[in-house]
mmCIF file with all atom_site columns, C-alpha atoms and ligand atoms in Angstrom:
data_model
loop_
_atom_site.group_PDB
_atom_site.id
_atom_site.type_symbol
_atom_site.label_atom_id
_atom_site.label_alt_id
_atom_site.label_comp_id
_atom_site.label_asym_id
_atom_site.label_entity_id
_atom_site.label_seq_id
_atom_site.pdbx_PDB_ins_code
_atom_site.Cartn_x
_atom_site.Cartn_y
_atom_site.Cartn_z
_atom_site.occupancy
_atom_site.B_iso_or_equiv
_atom_site.pdbx_formal_charge
_atom_site.auth_seq_id
_atom_site.auth_comp_id
_atom_site.auth_asym_id
_atom_site.auth_atom_id
_atom_site.pdbx_PDB_model_num
ATOM   1   C  CA  . MET A 1 1   ? 149.552 -139.752 146.980 1.00 36.00 ? 198 MET A CA  1
ATOM   2   C  CA  . LYS A 1 2   ? 147.880 -136.845 145.265 1.00 39.00 ? 199 LYS A CA  1
ATOM   3   C  CA  . LYS A 1 3   ? 146.837 -139.306 142.755 1.00 40.00 ? 200 LYS A CA  1
ATOM   4   C  CA  . LYS A 1 4   ? 143.262 -138.252 142.686 1.00 39.00 ? 201 LYS A CA  1
ATOM   5   C  CA  . GLU A 1 5   ? 144.052 -134.828 141.806 1.00 40.00 ? 202 GLU A CA  1
ATOM   6   C  CA  . GLU A 1 6   ? 146.293 -135.667 139.088 1.00 42.00 ? 203 GLU A CA  1
ATOM   7   C  CA  . GLN A 1 7   ? 143.723 -136.804 136.394 1.00 44.00 ? 204 GLN A CA  1
ATOM   8   C  CA  . PRO A 1 8   ? 141.523 -133.735 136.524 1.00 43.00 ? 205 PRO A CA  1
ATOM   9   C  CA  . SER A 1 9   ? 144.216 -131.487 136.444 1.00 50.00 ? 206 SER A CA  1
ATOM   10  C  CA  . SER A 1 10  ? 146.280 -133.093 133.618 1.00 73.00 ? 207 SER A CA  1
ATOM   11  C  CA  . GLY A 1 11  ? 142.738 -133.086 131.669 1.00 79.00 ? 208 GLY A CA  1
ATOM   12  C  CA  . SER A 1 12  ? 142.432 -129.254 132.086 1.00 89.00 ? 209 SER A CA  1
ATOM   13  C  CA  . LYS A 1 13  ? 145.974 -128.904 131.438 1.00 93.00 ? 210 LYS A CA  1
ATOM   14  C  CA  . ILE A 1 14  ? 145.606 -130.819 127.956 1.00 95.00 ? 211 ILE A CA  1
ATOM   15  C  CA  . ILE A 1 15  ? 142.780 -128.366 127.273 1.00 95.00 ? 212 ILE A CA  1
ATOM   16  C  CA  . GLU A 1 16  ? 144.489 -125.264 128.207 1.00 95.00 ? 213 GLU A CA  1
ATOM   17  C  CA  . THR A 1 17  ? 147.692 -126.557 125.939 1.00 96.00 ? 214 THR A CA  1
ATOM   18  C  CA  . LEU A 1 18  ? 145.142 -127.058 123.108 1.00 96.00 ? 215 LEU A CA  1
ATOM   19  C  CA  . ILE A 1 19  ? 143.445 -123.747 123.561 1.00 96.00 ? 216 ILE A CA  1
ATOM   20  C  CA  . ARG A 1 20  ? 146.912 -122.155 123.638 1.00 96.00 ? 217 ARG A CA  1
ATOM   21  C  CA  . ILE A 1 21  ? 148.011 -123.872 120.245 1.00 96.00 ? 218 ILE A CA  1
ATOM   22  C  CA  . GLN A 1 22  ? 144.754 -122.929 118.698 1.00 93.00 ? 219 GLN A CA  1
ATOM   23  C  CA  . LYS A 1 23  ? 145.418 -119.335 119.708 1.00 92.00 ? 220 LYS A CA  1
ATOM   24  C  CA  . ASP A 1 24  ? 148.944 -119.589 117.832 1.00 93.00 ? 221 ASP A CA  1
ATOM   25  C  CA  . PHE A 1 25  ? 147.965 -121.521 114.730 1.00 91.00 ? 222 PHE A CA  1
ATOM   26  C  CA  . GLY A 1 26  ? 144.203 -120.554 114.377 1.00 86.00 ? 223 GLY A CA  1
ATOM   27  C  CA  . TYR A 1 27  ? 143.475 -124.402 114.688 1.00 90.00 ? 224 TYR A CA  1
ATOM   28  C  CA  . LEU A 1 28  ? 145.032 -127.582 115.805 1.00 94.00 ? 225 LEU A CA  1
ATOM   29  C  CA  . PRO A 1 29  ? 147.629 -129.030 113.330 1.00 95.00 ? 226 PRO A CA  1
ATOM   30  C  CA  . GLU A 1 30  ? 147.852 -132.944 113.733 1.00 94.00 ? 227 GLU A CA  1
ATOM   31  C  CA  . GLU A 1 31  ? 151.663 -132.674 114.400 1.00 96.00 ? 228 GLU A CA  1
ATOM   32  C  CA  . LYS A 1 32  ? 150.682 -130.538 117.443 1.00 96.00 ? 229 LYS A CA  1
ATOM   33  C  CA  . LEU A 1 33  ? 148.291 -133.221 118.743 1.00 96.00 ? 230 LEU A CA  1
ATOM   34  C  CA  . LYS A 1 34  ? 150.858 -135.649 118.615 1.00 96.00 ? 231 LYS A CA  1
ATOM   35  C  CA  . GLU A 1 35  ? 153.417 -133.332 120.633 1.00 97.00 ? 232 GLU A CA  1
ATOM   36  C  CA  . VAL A 1 36  ? 150.740 -132.691 123.208 1.00 96.00 ? 233 VAL A CA  1
ATOM   37  C  CA  . ALA A 1 37  ? 150.243 -136.407 123.639 1.00 96.00 ? 234 ALA A CA  1
ATOM   38  C  CA  . THR A 1 38  ? 153.901 -137.036 124.146 1.00 95.00 ? 235 THR A CA  1
ATOM   39  C  CA  . LEU A 1 39  ? 154.255 -134.066 126.271 1.00 95.00 ? 236 LEU A CA  1
ATOM   40  C  CA  . PHE A 1 40  ? 151.539 -135.527 128.645 1.00 94.00 ? 237 PHE A CA  1
ATOM   41  C  CA  . GLY A 1 41  ? 152.389 -139.203 128.216 1.00 94.00 ? 238 GLY A CA  1
ATOM   42  C  CA  . VAL A 1 42  ? 148.851 -140.297 126.960 1.00 94.00 ? 239 VAL A CA  1
ATOM   43  C  CA  . PRO A 1 43  ? 147.815 -141.910 123.752 1.00 95.00 ? 240 PRO A CA  1
ATOM   44  C  CA  . GLU A 1 44  ? 147.035 -139.606 120.807 1.00 95.00 ? 241 GLU A CA  1
ATOM   45  C  CA  . SER A 1 45  ? 143.669 -141.086 120.572 1.00 94.00 ? 242 SER A CA  1
ATOM   46  C  CA  . GLN A 1 46  ? 142.968 -139.391 124.101 1.00 94.00 ? 243 GLN A CA  1
ATOM   47  C  CA  . ILE A 1 47  ? 144.199 -135.869 122.528 1.00 95.00 ? 244 ILE A CA  1
ATOM   48  C  CA  . TRP A 1 48  ? 141.738 -136.641 119.290 1.00 94.00 ? 245 TRP A CA  1
ATOM   49  C  CA  . GLY A 1 49  ? 139.011 -137.376 121.884 1.00 93.00 ? 246 GLY A CA  1
ATOM   50  C  CA  . VAL A 1 50  ? 139.431 -134.023 123.532 1.00 94.00 ? 247 VAL A CA  1
ATOM   51  C  CA  . ALA A 1 51  ? 139.984 -131.922 120.196 1.00 93.00 ? 248 ALA A CA  1
ATOM   52  C  CA  . THR A 1 52  ? 136.864 -133.423 118.673 1.00 90.00 ? 249 THR A CA  1
ATOM   53  C  CA  . PHE A 1 53  ? 134.557 -133.436 121.615 1.00 89.00 ? 250 PHE A CA  1
ATOM   54  C  CA  . TYR A 1 54  ? 134.749 -129.586 122.518 1.00 87.00 ? 251 TYR A CA  1
ATOM   55  C  CA  . ASN A 1 55  ? 133.468 -127.763 119.215 1.00 76.00 ? 252 ASN A CA  1
ATOM   56  C  CA  . VAL A 1 56  ? 135.528 -124.740 120.239 1.00 83.00 ? 253 VAL A CA  1
ATOM   57  C  CA  . PHE A 1 57  ? 138.616 -126.659 118.491 1.00 90.00 ? 254 PHE A CA  1
ATOM   58  C  CA  . ARG A 1 58  ? 139.046 -126.398 115.071 1.00 87.00 ? 255 ARG A CA  1
ATOM   59  C  CA  . LEU A 1 59  ? 141.141 -129.346 113.328 1.00 87.00 ? 256 LEU A CA  1
ATOM   60  C  CA  . LYS A 1 60  ? 141.508 -127.466 109.951 1.00 83.00 ? 257 LYS A CA  1
ATOM   61  C  CA  . PRO A 1 61  ? 142.785 -124.035 109.335 1.00 86.00 ? 258 PRO A CA  1
ATOM   62  C  CA  . LYS A 1 62  ? 140.472 -121.121 108.707 1.00 86.00 ? 259 LYS A CA  1
ATOM   63  C  CA  . GLY A 1 63  ? 140.153 -119.976 104.955 1.00 90.00 ? 260 GLY A CA  1
ATOM   64  C  CA  . LYS A 1 64  ? 141.286 -116.536 104.062 1.00 92.00 ? 261 LYS A CA  1
ATOM   65  C  CA  . THR A 1 65  ? 137.676 -115.459 103.669 1.00 95.00 ? 262 THR A CA  1
ATOM   66  C  CA  . HIS A 1 66  ? 135.587 -116.360 106.591 1.00 93.00 ? 263 HIS A CA  1
ATOM   67  C  CA  . ILE A 1 67  ? 131.868 -116.890 105.867 1.00 96.00 ? 264 ILE A CA  1
ATOM   68  C  CA  . LYS A 1 68  ? 129.440 -117.261 108.659 1.00 96.00 ? 265 LYS A CA  1
ATOM   69  C  CA  . ILE A 1 69  ? 125.698 -118.155 107.677 1.00 97.00 ? 266 ILE A CA  1
ATOM   70  C  CA  . CYS A 1 70  ? 123.234 -117.136 110.570 1.00 97.00 ? 267 CYS A CA  1
ATOM   71  C  CA  . MET A 1 71  ? 121.041 -119.724 111.784 1.00 96.00 ? 268 MET A CA  1
ATOM   72  C  CA  . GLY A 1 72  ? 119.264 -117.939 114.676 1.00 96.00 ? 269 GLY A CA  1
ATOM   73  C  CA  . THR A 1 73  ? 115.635 -118.300 114.636 1.00 97.00 ? 270 THR A CA  1
ATOM   74  C  CA  . ALA A 1 74  ? 114.737 -115.309 112.504 1.00 97.00 ? 271 ALA A CA  1
ATOM   75  C  CA  . CYS A 1 75  ? 117.241 -116.124 109.731 1.00 98.00 ? 272 CYS A CA  1
ATOM   76  C  CA  . HIS A 1 76  ? 116.282 -119.817 109.701 1.00 97.00 ? 273 HIS A CA  1
ATOM   77  C  CA  . LEU A 1 77  ? 112.632 -118.969 109.486 1.00 97.00 ? 274 LEU A CA  1
ATOM   78  C  CA  . SER A 1 78  ? 113.617 -116.653 106.511 1.00 97.00 ? 275 SER A CA  1
ATOM   79  C  CA  . GLY A 1 79  ? 115.527 -119.137 104.310 1.00 96.00 ? 276 GLY A CA  1
ATOM   80  C  CA  . GLY A 1 80  ? 118.746 -119.219 106.125 1.00 97.00 ? 277 GLY A CA  1
ATOM   81  C  CA  . GLU A 1 81  ? 118.815 -123.045 105.555 1.00 96.00 ? 278 GLU A CA  1
ATOM   82  C  CA  . ARG A 1 82  ? 118.690 -122.770 101.687 1.00 97.00 ? 279 ARG A CA  1
ATOM   83  C  CA  . VAL A 1 83  ? 121.335 -120.009 101.888 1.00 98.00 ? 280 VAL A CA  1
ATOM   84  C  CA  . LEU A 1 84  ? 123.575 -122.494 103.638 1.00 97.00 ? 281 LEU A CA  1
ATOM   85  C  CA  . GLU A 1 85  ? 122.749 -125.127 101.240 1.00 97.00 ? 282 GLU A CA  1
ATOM   86  C  CA  . ALA A 1 86  ? 123.707 -122.932 98.473  1.00 97.00 ? 283 ALA A CA  1
ATOM   87  C  CA  . ALA A 1 87  ? 126.991 -121.967 100.274 1.00 97.00 ? 284 ALA A CA  1
ATOM   88  C  CA  . GLU A 1 88  ? 127.938 -125.738 100.635 1.00 97.00 ? 285 GLU A CA  1
ATOM   89  C  CA  . ARG A 1 89  ? 126.948 -126.564 97.138  1.00 96.00 ? 286 ARG A CA  1
ATOM   90  C  CA  . GLU A 1 90  ? 128.907 -123.446 95.570  1.00 95.00 ? 287 GLU A CA  1
ATOM   91  C  CA  . LEU A 1 91  ? 131.980 -123.884 97.727  1.00 96.00 ? 288 LEU A CA  1
ATOM   92  C  CA  . LYS A 1 92  ? 131.641 -127.733 97.457  1.00 95.00 ? 289 LYS A CA  1
ATOM   93  C  CA  . ILE A 1 93  ? 132.467 -128.118 101.247 1.00 95.00 ? 290 ILE A CA  1
ATOM   94  C  CA  . THR A 1 94  ? 130.003 -128.788 104.277 1.00 93.00 ? 291 THR A CA  1
ATOM   95  C  CA  . VAL A 1 95  ? 129.616 -126.311 106.980 1.00 92.00 ? 292 VAL A CA  1
ATOM   96  C  CA  . GLY A 1 96  ? 132.571 -125.974 109.326 1.00 86.00 ? 293 GLY A CA  1
ATOM   97  C  CA  . ASP A 1 97  ? 134.844 -126.916 106.775 1.00 88.00 ? 294 ASP A CA  1
ATOM   98  C  CA  . THR A 1 98  ? 137.645 -125.080 104.558 1.00 91.00 ? 295 THR A CA  1
ATOM   99  C  CA  . THR A 1 99  ? 138.093 -125.107 100.868 1.00 93.00 ? 296 THR A CA  1
ATOM   100 C  CA  . PRO A 1 100 ? 141.178 -127.281 99.942  1.00 91.00 ? 297 PRO A CA  1
ATOM   101 C  CA  . ASP A 1 101 ? 142.828 -124.005 98.558  1.00 92.00 ? 298 ASP A CA  1
ATOM   102 C  CA  . LEU A 1 102 ? 142.344 -122.245 101.884 1.00 91.00 ? 299 LEU A CA  1
ATOM   103 C  CA  . ARG A 1 103 ? 140.284 -119.531 100.192 1.00 94.00 ? 300 ARG A CA  1
ATOM   104 C  CA  . PHE A 1 104 ? 137.031 -119.827 102.148 1.00 95.00 ? 301 PHE A CA  1
ATOM   105 C  CA  . SER A 1 105 ? 135.713 -121.406 105.463 1.00 94.00 ? 302 SER A CA  1
ATOM   106 C  CA  . LEU A 1 106 ? 132.203 -121.799 106.059 1.00 94.00 ? 303 LEU A CA  1
ATOM   107 C  CA  . GLU A 1 107 ? 130.496 -121.627 109.456 1.00 92.00 ? 304 GLU A CA  1
ATOM   108 C  CA  . ARG A 1 108 ? 127.044 -121.741 110.776 1.00 93.00 ? 305 ARG A CA  1
ATOM   109 C  CA  . VAL A 1 109 ? 126.577 -119.308 113.714 1.00 93.00 ? 306 VAL A CA  1
ATOM   110 C  CA  . ALA A 1 110 ? 123.798 -118.299 116.010 1.00 94.00 ? 307 ALA A CA  1
ATOM   111 C  CA  . CYS A 1 111 ? 121.885 -115.029 115.884 1.00 96.00 ? 308 CYS A CA  1
ATOM   112 C  CA  . ILE A 1 112 ? 124.345 -112.027 115.437 1.00 95.00 ? 309 ILE A CA  1
ATOM   113 C  CA  . GLY A 1 113 ? 121.871 -109.316 116.310 1.00 95.00 ? 310 GLY A CA  1
ATOM   114 C  CA  . CYS A 1 114 ? 120.590 -108.389 112.860 1.00 94.00 ? 311 CYS A CA  1
ATOM   115 C  CA  . CYS A 1 115 ? 117.270 -110.101 112.872 1.00 97.00 ? 312 CYS A CA  1
ATOM   116 C  CA  . MET A 1 116 ? 115.513 -107.366 110.857 1.00 97.00 ? 313 MET A CA  1
ATOM   117 C  CA  . LEU A 1 117 ? 117.902 -108.185 108.144 1.00 97.00 ? 314 LEU A CA  1
ATOM   118 C  CA  . ALA A 1 118 ? 117.490 -111.642 108.057 1.00 97.00 ? 315 ALA A CA  1
ATOM   119 C  CA  . PRO A 1 119 ? 118.508 -114.029 106.710 1.00 97.00 ? 316 PRO A CA  1
ATOM   120 C  CA  . VAL A 1 120 ? 121.920 -112.729 106.946 1.00 98.00 ? 317 VAL A CA  1
ATOM   121 C  CA  . VAL A 1 121 ? 125.543 -113.664 105.847 1.00 97.00 ? 318 VAL A CA  1
ATOM   122 C  CA  . VAL A 1 122 ? 128.747 -112.411 107.547 1.00 97.00 ? 319 VAL A CA  1
ATOM   123 C  CA  . VAL A 1 123 ? 131.728 -112.314 105.417 1.00 97.00 ? 320 VAL A CA  1
ATOM   124 C  CA  . ASP A 1 124 ? 135.223 -111.117 107.242 1.00 94.00 ? 321 ASP A CA  1
ATOM   125 C  CA  . GLY A 1 125 ? 132.827 -109.335 109.690 1.00 93.00 ? 322 GLY A CA  1
ATOM   126 C  CA  . LYS A 1 126 ? 130.746 -107.566 107.028 1.00 96.00 ? 323 LYS A CA  1
ATOM   127 C  CA  . VAL A 1 127 ? 126.786 -108.240 107.188 1.00 97.00 ? 324 VAL A CA  1
ATOM   128 C  CA  . TYR A 1 128 ? 125.200 -108.961 103.938 1.00 97.00 ? 325 TYR A CA  1
ATOM   129 C  CA  . PRO A 1 129 ? 121.523 -108.814 104.509 1.00 97.00 ? 326 PRO A CA  1
ATOM   130 C  CA  . ARG A 1 130 ? 118.408 -110.523 103.017 1.00 97.00 ? 327 ARG A CA  1
ATOM   131 C  CA  . MET A 1 131 ? 120.367 -113.352 101.360 1.00 97.00 ? 328 MET A CA  1
ATOM   132 C  CA  . SER A 1 132 ? 119.035 -115.918 99.015  1.00 97.00 ? 329 SER A CA  1
ATOM   133 C  CA  . PRO A 1 133 ? 120.733 -118.554 97.353  1.00 97.00 ? 330 PRO A CA  1
ATOM   134 C  CA  . LEU A 1 134 ? 120.900 -116.528 94.206  1.00 97.00 ? 331 LEU A CA  1
ATOM   135 C  CA  . LYS A 1 135 ? 122.311 -113.500 95.854  1.00 97.00 ? 332 LYS A CA  1
ATOM   136 C  CA  . PHE A 1 136 ? 124.684 -115.918 97.962  1.00 97.00 ? 333 PHE A CA  1
ATOM   137 C  CA  . GLU A 1 137 ? 125.961 -116.926 94.355  1.00 95.00 ? 334 GLU A CA  1
ATOM   138 C  CA  . GLU A 1 138 ? 126.257 -113.397 93.148  1.00 96.00 ? 335 GLU A CA  1
ATOM   139 C  CA  . LEU A 1 139 ? 128.272 -112.768 96.636  1.00 96.00 ? 336 LEU A CA  1
ATOM   140 C  CA  . LEU A 1 140 ? 130.777 -115.418 95.898  1.00 94.00 ? 337 LEU A CA  1
ATOM   141 C  CA  . ILE A 1 141 ? 131.279 -114.140 92.317  1.00 93.00 ? 338 ILE A CA  1
ATOM   142 C  CA  . GLY A 1 142 ? 131.916 -110.583 93.705  1.00 91.00 ? 339 GLY A CA  1
ATOM   143 C  CA  . LEU A 1 143 ? 134.357 -112.205 96.083  1.00 89.00 ? 340 LEU A CA  1
ATOM   144 C  CA  . GLY A 1 144 ? 136.117 -113.841 93.266  1.00 83.00 ? 341 GLY A CA  1
ATOM   145 C  CA  . GLU A 1 145 ? 135.143 -117.336 93.752  1.00 64.00 ? 342 GLU A CA  1
ATOM   146 C  CA  . LYS A 1 146 ? 132.990 -119.234 91.034  1.00 56.00 ? 343 LYS A CA  1
ATOM   147 C  CA  . GLY A 1 147 ? 135.107 -120.413 88.475  1.00 47.00 ? 344 GLY A CA  1
ATOM   148 C  CA  . SER A 1 148 ? 137.669 -122.226 90.776  1.00 49.00 ? 345 SER A CA  1
ATOM   149 C  CA  . ASP A 1 149 ? 137.309 -125.154 88.262  1.00 48.00 ? 346 ASP A CA  1
HETATM 150 S  S1  . FES B 2 .   ? 118.645 -114.789 113.866 1.00 54.34 ? 68  FES B S1  1
HETATM 151 FE FE1 . FES B 2 .   ? 120.103 -114.116 112.265 1.00 54.34 ? 68  FES B FE1 1
HETATM 152 S  S2  . FES B 2 .   ? 120.501 -112.330 112.758 1.00 54.34 ? 68  FES B S2  1
HETATM 153 FE FE2 . FES B 2 .   ? 119.208 -112.765 114.487 1.00 54.34 ? 68  FES B FE2 1
#
């Protein structure tokens, strides 16, 4: 009895639990996913399935410096894609990832409302206007990156 309601509610309870963990840690640590599986008595693969299905969940910690590249229409049309490629190349990570030393994380975002300044990059909340691959490299040098190897 009440079996019909158990599945959906346990599914939403799992999501609520993952959201709470992410709030506490900033991402979903692997060992916490194992604990959630044990807590709900489900296979770890099910928890991983939920964590990877919703793009609100992060499976890696954020870097100390959080770089967002706007890929809204105005930014995309004015060269945002090339800036993003330069960022991936310079940081040696792909978008959505964090450098191994946890210094930088790179994210692609939708329009942040500064289209007149396109293409824009946001570093820890500060907007950098009219970016180009070269300007991005200079920005990284200013942030103390370049030369990590
Ligand atoms: S599209 Fe980038 S700020 Fe609007």
